Tab-separated table of C-alpha atoms and ligand atoms in Angstrom:
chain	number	residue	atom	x	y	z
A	42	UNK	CA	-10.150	25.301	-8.044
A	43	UNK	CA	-6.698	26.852	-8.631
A	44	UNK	CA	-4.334	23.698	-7.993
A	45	UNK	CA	-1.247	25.778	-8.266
A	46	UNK	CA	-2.840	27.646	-5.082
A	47	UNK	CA	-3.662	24.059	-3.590
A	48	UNK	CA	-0.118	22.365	-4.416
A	49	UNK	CA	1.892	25.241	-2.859
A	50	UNK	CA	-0.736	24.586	0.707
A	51	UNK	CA	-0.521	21.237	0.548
A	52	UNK	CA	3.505	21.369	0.502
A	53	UNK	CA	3.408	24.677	3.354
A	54	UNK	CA	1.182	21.369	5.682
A	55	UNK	CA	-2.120	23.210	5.486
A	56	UNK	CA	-4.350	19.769	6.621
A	57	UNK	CA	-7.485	21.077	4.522
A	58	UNK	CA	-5.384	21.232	1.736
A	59	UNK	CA	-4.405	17.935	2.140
A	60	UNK	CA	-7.565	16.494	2.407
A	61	UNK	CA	-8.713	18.227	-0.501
A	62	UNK	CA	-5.839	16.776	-2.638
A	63	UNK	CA	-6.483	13.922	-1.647
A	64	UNK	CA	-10.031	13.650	-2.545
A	65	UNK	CA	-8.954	15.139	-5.755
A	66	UNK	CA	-6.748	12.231	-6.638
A	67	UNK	CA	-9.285	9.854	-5.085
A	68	UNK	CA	-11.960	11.410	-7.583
A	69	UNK	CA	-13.302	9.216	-10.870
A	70	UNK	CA	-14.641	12.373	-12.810
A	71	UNK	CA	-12.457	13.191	-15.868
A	72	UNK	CA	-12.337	16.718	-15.190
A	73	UNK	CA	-10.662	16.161	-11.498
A	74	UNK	CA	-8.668	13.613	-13.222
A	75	UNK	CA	-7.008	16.210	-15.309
A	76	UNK	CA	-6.551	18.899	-12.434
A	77	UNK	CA	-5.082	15.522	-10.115
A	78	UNK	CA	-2.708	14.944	-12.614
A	79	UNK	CA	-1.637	18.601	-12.803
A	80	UNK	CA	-1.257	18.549	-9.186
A	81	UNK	CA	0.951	14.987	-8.931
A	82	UNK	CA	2.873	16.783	-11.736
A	83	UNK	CA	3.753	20.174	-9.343
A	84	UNK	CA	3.731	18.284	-6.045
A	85	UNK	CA	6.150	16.251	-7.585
A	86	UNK	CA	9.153	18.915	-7.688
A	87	UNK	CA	9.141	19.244	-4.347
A	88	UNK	CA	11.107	16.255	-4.089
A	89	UNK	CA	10.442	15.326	-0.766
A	90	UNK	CA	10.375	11.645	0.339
A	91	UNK	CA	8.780	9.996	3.480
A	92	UNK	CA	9.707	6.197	4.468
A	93	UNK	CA	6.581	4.405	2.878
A	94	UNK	CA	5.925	1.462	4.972
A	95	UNK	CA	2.787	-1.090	3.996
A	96	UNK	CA	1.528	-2.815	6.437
A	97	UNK	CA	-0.725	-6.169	6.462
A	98	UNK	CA	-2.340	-8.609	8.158
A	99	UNK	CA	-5.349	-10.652	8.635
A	100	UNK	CA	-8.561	-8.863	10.709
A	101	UNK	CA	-8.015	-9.056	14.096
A	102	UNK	CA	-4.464	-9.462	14.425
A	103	UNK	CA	-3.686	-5.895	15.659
A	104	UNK	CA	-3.307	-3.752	12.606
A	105	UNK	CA	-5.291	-0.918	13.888
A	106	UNK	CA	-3.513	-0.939	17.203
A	107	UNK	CA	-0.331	-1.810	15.962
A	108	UNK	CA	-0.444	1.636	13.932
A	109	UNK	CA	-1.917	3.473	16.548
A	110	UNK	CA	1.060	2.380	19.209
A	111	UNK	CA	3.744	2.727	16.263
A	112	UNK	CA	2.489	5.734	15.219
A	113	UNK	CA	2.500	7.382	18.687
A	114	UNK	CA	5.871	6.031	19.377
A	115	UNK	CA	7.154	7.904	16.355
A	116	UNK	CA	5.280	11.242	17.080
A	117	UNK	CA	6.964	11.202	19.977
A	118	UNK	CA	10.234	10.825	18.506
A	119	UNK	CA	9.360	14.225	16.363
A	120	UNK	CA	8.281	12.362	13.393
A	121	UNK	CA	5.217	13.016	11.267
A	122	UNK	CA	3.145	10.209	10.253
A	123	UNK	CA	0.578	9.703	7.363
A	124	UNK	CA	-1.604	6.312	7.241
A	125	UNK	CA	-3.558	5.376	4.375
A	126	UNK	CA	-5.497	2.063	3.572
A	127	UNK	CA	-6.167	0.254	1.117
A	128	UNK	CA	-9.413	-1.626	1.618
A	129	UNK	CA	-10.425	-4.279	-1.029
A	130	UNK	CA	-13.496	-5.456	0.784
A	131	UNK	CA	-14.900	-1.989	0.364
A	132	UNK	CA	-14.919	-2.497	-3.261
A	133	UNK	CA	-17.179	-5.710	-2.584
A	134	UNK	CA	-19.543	-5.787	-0.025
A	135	UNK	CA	-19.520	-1.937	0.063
A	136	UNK	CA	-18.759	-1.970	3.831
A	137	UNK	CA	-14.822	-0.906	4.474
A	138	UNK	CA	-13.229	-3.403	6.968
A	139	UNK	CA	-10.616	-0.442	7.884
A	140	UNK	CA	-12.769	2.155	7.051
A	141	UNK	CA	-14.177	2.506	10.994
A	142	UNK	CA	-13.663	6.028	12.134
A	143	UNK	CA	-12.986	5.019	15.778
A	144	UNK	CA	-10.136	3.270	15.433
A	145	UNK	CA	-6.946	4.909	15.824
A	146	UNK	CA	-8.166	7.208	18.448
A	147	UNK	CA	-5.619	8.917	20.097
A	148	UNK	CA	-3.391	8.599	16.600
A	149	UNK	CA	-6.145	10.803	15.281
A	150	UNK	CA	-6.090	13.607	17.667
A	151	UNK	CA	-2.473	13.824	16.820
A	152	UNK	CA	-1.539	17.193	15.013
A	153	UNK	CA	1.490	15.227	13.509
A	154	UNK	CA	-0.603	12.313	12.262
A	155	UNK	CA	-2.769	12.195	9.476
A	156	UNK	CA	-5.283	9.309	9.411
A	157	UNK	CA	-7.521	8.747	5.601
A	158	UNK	CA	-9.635	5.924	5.445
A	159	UNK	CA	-9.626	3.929	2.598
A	160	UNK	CA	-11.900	5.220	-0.694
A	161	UNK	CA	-14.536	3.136	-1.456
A	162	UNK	CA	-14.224	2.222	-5.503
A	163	UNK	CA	-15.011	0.062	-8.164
A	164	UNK	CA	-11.602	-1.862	-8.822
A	165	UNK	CA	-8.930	-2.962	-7.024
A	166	UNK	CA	-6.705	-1.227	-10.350
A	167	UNK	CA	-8.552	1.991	-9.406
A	168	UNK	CA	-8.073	1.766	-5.620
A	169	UNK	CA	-4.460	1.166	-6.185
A	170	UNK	CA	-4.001	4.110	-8.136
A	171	UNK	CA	-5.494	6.646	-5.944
A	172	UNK	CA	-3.492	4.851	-3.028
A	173	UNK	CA	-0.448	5.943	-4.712
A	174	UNK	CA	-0.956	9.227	-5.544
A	175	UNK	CA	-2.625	9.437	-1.785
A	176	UNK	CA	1.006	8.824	-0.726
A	177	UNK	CA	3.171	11.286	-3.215
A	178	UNK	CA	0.387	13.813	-1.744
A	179	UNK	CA	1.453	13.054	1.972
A	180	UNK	CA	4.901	12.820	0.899
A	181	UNK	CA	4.935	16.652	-0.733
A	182	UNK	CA	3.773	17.495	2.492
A	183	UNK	CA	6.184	16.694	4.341
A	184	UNK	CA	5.243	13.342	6.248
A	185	UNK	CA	8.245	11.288	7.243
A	186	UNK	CA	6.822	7.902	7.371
A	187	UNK	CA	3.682	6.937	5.696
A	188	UNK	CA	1.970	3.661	6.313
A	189	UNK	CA	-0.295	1.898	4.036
A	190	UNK	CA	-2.219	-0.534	5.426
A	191	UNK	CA	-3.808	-3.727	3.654
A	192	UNK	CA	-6.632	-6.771	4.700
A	193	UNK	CA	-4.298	-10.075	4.024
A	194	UNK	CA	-7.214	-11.043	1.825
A	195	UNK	CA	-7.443	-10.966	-2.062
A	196	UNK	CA	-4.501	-9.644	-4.237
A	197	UNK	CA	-4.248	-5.920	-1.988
A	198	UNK	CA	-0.311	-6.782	-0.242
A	199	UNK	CA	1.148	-6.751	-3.616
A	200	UNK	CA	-0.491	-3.954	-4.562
A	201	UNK	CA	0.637	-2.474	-1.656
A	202	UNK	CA	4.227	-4.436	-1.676
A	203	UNK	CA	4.369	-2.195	-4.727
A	204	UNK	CA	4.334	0.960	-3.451
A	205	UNK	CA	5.718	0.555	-0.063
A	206	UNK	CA	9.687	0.866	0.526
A	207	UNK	CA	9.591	-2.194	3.050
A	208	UNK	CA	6.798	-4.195	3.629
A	209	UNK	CA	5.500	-5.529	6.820
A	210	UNK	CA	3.341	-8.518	7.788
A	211	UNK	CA	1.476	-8.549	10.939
A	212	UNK	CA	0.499	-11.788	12.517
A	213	UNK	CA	-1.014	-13.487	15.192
A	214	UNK	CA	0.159	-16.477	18.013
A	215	UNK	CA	-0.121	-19.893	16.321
A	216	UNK	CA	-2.591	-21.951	18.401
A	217	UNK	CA	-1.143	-24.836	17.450
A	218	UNK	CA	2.389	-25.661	15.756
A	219	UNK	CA	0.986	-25.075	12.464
A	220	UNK	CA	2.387	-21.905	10.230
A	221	UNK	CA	-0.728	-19.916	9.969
A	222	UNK	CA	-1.329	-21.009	6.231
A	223	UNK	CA	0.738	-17.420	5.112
A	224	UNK	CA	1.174	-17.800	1.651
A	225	UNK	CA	4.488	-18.287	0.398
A	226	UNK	CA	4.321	-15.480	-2.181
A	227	UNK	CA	2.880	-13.061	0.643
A	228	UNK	CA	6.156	-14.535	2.933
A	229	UNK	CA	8.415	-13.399	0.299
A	230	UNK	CA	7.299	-10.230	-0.426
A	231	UNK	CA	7.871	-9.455	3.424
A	232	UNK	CA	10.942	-7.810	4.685
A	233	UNK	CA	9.947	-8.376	8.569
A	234	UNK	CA	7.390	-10.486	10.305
A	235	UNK	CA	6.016	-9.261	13.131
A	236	UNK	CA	4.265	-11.706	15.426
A	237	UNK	CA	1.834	-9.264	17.306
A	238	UNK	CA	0.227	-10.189	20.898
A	239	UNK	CA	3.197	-11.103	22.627
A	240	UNK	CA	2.188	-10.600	26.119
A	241	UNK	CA	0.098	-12.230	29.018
A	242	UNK	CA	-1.266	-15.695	28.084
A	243	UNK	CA	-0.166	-15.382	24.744
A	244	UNK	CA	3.621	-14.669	25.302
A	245	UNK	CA	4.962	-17.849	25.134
A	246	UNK	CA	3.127	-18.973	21.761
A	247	UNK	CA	4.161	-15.697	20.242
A	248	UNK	CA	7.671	-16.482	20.689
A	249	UNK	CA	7.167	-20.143	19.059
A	250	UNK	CA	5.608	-18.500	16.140
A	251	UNK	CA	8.337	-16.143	15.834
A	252	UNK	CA	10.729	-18.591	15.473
A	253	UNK	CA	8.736	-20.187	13.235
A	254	UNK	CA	8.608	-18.183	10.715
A	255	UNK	CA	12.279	-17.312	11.530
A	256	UNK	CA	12.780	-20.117	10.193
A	257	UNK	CA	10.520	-20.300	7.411
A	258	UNK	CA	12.063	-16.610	6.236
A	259	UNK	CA	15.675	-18.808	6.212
A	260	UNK	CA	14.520	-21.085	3.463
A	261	UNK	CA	13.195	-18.724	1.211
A	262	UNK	CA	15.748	-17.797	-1.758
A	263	UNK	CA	17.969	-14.821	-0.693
A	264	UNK	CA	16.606	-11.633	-2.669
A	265	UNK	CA	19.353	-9.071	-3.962
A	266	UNK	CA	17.560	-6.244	-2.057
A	267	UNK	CA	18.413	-7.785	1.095
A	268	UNK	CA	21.569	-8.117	3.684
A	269	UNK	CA	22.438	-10.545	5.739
A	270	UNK	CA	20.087	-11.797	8.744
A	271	UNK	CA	17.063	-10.043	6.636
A	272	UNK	CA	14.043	-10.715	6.623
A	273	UNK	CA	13.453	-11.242	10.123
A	274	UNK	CA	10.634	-12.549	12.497
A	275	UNK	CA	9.946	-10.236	15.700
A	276	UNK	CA	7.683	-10.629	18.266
A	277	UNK	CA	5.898	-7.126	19.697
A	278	UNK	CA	2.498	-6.541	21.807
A	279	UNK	CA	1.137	-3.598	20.126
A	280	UNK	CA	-1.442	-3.545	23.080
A	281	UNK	CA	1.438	-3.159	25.876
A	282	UNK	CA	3.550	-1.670	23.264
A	283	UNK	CA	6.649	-3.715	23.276
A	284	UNK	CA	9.230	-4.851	20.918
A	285	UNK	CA	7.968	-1.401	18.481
A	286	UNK	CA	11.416	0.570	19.164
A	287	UNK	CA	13.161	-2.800	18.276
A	288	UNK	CA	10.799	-3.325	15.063
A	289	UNK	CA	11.367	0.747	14.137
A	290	UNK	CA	15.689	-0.228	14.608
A	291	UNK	CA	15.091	-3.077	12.268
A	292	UNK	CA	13.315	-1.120	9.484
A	293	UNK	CA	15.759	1.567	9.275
A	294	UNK	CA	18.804	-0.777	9.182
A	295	UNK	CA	16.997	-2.673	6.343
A	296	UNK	CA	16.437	0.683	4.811
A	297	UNK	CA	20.203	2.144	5.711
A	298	UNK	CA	21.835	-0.783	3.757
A	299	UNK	CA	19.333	-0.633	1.100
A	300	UNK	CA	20.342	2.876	0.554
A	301	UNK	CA	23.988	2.262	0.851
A	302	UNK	CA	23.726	-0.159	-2.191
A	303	UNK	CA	21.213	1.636	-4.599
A	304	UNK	CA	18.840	-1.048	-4.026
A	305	UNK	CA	16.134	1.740	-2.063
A	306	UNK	CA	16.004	4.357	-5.193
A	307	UNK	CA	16.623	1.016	-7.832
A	308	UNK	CA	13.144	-0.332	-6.017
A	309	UNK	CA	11.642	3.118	-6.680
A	310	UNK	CA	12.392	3.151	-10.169
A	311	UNK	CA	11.308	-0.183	-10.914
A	312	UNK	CA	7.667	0.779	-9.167
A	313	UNK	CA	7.663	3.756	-10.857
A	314	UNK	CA	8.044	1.938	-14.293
A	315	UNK	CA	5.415	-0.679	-13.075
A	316	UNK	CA	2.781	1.819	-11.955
A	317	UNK	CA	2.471	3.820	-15.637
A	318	UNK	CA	2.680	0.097	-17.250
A	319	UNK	CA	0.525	-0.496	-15.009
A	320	UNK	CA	-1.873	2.798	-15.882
A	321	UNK	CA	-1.720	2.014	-19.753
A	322	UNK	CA	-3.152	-1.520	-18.983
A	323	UNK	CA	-6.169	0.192	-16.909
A	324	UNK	CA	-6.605	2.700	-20.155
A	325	UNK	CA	-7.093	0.274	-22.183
A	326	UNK	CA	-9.301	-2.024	-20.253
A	327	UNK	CA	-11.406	1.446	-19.840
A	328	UNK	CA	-12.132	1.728	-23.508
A	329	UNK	CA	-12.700	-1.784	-23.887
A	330	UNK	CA	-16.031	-1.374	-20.764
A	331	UNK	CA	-16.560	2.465	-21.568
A	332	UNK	CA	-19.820	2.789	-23.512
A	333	UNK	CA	-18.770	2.880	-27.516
A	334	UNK	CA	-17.867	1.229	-30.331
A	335	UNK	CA	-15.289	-1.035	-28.684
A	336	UNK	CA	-17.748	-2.356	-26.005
A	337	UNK	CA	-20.286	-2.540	-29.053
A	338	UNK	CA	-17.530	-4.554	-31.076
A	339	UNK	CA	-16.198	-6.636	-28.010
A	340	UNK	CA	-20.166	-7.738	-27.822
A	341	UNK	CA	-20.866	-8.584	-30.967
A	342	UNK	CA	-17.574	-10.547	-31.463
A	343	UNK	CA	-18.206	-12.234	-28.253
A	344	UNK	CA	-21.705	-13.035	-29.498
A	345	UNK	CA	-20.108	-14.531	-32.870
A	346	UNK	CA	-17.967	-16.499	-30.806
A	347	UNK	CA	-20.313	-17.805	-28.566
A	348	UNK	CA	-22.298	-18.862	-31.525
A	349	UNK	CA	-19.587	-20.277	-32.968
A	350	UNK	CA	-19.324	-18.444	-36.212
A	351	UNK	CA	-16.055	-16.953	-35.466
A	352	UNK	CA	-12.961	-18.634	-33.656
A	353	UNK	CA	-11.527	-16.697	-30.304
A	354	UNK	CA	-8.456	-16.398	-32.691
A	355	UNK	CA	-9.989	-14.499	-35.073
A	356	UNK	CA	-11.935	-12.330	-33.110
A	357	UNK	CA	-9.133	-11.299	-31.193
A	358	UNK	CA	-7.711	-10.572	-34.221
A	359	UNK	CA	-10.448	-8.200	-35.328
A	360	UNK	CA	-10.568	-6.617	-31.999
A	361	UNK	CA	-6.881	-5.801	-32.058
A	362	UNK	CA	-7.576	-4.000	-35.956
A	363	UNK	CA	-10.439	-1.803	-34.275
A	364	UNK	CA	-8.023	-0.853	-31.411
A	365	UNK	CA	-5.217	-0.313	-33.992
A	366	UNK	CA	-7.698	1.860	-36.176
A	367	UNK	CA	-8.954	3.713	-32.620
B	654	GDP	P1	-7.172	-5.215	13.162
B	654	GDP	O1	-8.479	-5.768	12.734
B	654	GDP	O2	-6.039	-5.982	12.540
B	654	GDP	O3	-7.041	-3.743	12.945
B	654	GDP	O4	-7.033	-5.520	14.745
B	654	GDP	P2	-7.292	-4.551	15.998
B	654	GDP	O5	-6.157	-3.607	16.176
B	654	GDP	O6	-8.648	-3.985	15.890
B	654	GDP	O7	-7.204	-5.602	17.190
B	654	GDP	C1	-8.068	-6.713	17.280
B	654	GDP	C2	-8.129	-7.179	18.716
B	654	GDP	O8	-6.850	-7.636	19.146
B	654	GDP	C3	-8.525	-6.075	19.684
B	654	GDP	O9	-9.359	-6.615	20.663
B	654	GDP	C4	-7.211	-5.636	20.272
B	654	GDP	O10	-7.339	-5.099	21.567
B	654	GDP	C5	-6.435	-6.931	20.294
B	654	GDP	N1	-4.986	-6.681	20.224
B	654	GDP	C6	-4.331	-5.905	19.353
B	654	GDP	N2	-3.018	-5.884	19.621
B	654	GDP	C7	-2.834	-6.678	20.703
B	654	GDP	C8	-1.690	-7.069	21.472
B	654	GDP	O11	-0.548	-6.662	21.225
B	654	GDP	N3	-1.909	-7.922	22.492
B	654	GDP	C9	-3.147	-8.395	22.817
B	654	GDP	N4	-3.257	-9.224	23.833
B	654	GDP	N5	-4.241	-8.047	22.118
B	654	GDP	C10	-4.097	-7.202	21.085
């Protein structure tokens, strides 16, 4: 494959191209790994940025629908719109919760949407890699808004938090007047709450929820990144599509003023940094579970500990000499 010849279709919008790029990134074998990285490293001249907007919430709340009404509402506006997920319950069970390919239906058909499933892989680390590069890929070509979207299970929304520009939590009515048990580090990572269902029977506890966690959003410590007023708490009905122009208004103020005061590329920068930190660590975990004589060495040590011959300090210690010597 001649990825000079691929990165130049993938940036003129050829969709096969796309595809294929994207399964090249999404690809484990060492060889694609080295042509994937070639083609990150050319795609990534053409300096072209889309809004990159993750997107969670708990199954069943209206994620699918959500996109596929926001997404339609964007086309229309003569945007182009990219939507990626990343699935950790793929990586488990081996059956994708977002992974079904009839959802998003008319989204799909849409020659100004792309739709990719999430990959199926071994890792959350690796999943989170090829996510990324699966949005620089949609960003080269062109996309103006890409949306990641995340299960609110498990440790995928900062994963995602990480390599979205604004991150946005979809939930459901209360039943009761109970919060919905959102964890508070998942609430603080989000830069708008949208309360989804807000129509027919469901109306009136959508708007209690909303303010809510209007409220809940005014305790938490003011973050740098963030103006006045923000985060906020919206209600929508993705189903009768409602309240999605108002959400869209919201996310490009947020993103406006972040602009306006550095914080938008600073955030970039500091994700950036955190994703080849973040690539190191997986390299070195790698050759620690590749077959070799680290594994061999990180079994026998673990043996001697076990058995008590050696202390965990020591071992350590030895371990650290062999990677040294490596
Ligand atoms: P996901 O699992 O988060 O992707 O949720 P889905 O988009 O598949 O929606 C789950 C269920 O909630 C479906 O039956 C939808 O029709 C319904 N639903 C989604 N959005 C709304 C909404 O705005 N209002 C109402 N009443 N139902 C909705």
């Amino acid at each position: 494959m001649d990825i000079q010849t691929l990165a130049a279709s993938v940036i003129d919008g050829d969709r096969r191209a796309l595809a294929r790029a994207i399964t090249l990134v999404e690809s484990a074998r060492e060889d694609h790994r080295a042509q994937a990285t070639e083609l990150l490293e050319i795609l990534a001249k053409s300096e072209r940025q889309a809004l990159r907007i993750g997107l969670s919430g708990t199954p069943g709340v209206g994620k699918s629908t959500f996109i596929e009404s926001f997404g339609m509402m964007l086309i229309a506006q003569g945007l182009r719109v990219a939507v990626l997920a990343v699935d950790p319950s793929s990586t488990r069970s081996g059956g994708s919760i977002l992974g079904d390919k009839t959802r998003m239906d008319r989204l799909s058909r849409e020659k100004a949407a792309f739709i990719r499933p999430s990959p199926s892989q071994t890792h959350l680390g690796g999943v989170a890699r090829r996510s990324r590069e699966a949005v620089a890929v949609c960003e080269a070509a062109g996309f103006d808004v890409v949306l990641i979207e995340t299960v609110g299970v498990g440790q995928s929304e900062t994963v995602v938090a990480q390599m979205a520009d604004l991150f946005v939590l979809l939930l459901a009515p209360a039943g009761g007047d109970e919060l919905q048990g959102v964890k508070r580090g998942i609430m603080e990572m989000a830069d708008l709450i949208l309360v989804n269902k807000a129509d027919g029977d469901l109306k009136s506890a959508a708007t209690r929820t909303m303010a809510d966690y209007a409220g809940a959003l005014r305790l938490l410590r003011k973050r740098a990144q963030d103006p006045e007023a923000f985060p906020k708490a919206l209600a929508v009905s993705a189903l009768e599509e409602n309240g999605l122009q108002s959400a869209w208004d919201e996310m490009n103020e947020l993103v406006a003023w972040r602009r306006a005061h550095g914080f938008f590329a600073g955030t970039r920068a500091e994700q950036a940094r955190f994703w080849f930190e973040e690539d190191v660590r997986q390299a070195l975990l790698a050759q620690l579970t590749a077959a070799g004589p680290l594994r061999d060495a990180m079994g026998d040590l673990g043996a001697s500990v076990a058995k008590g011959t050696l202390t965990p300090a020591l071992a350590a210690q030895k371990m650290q000499d062999l990677l040294r010597g490596s």
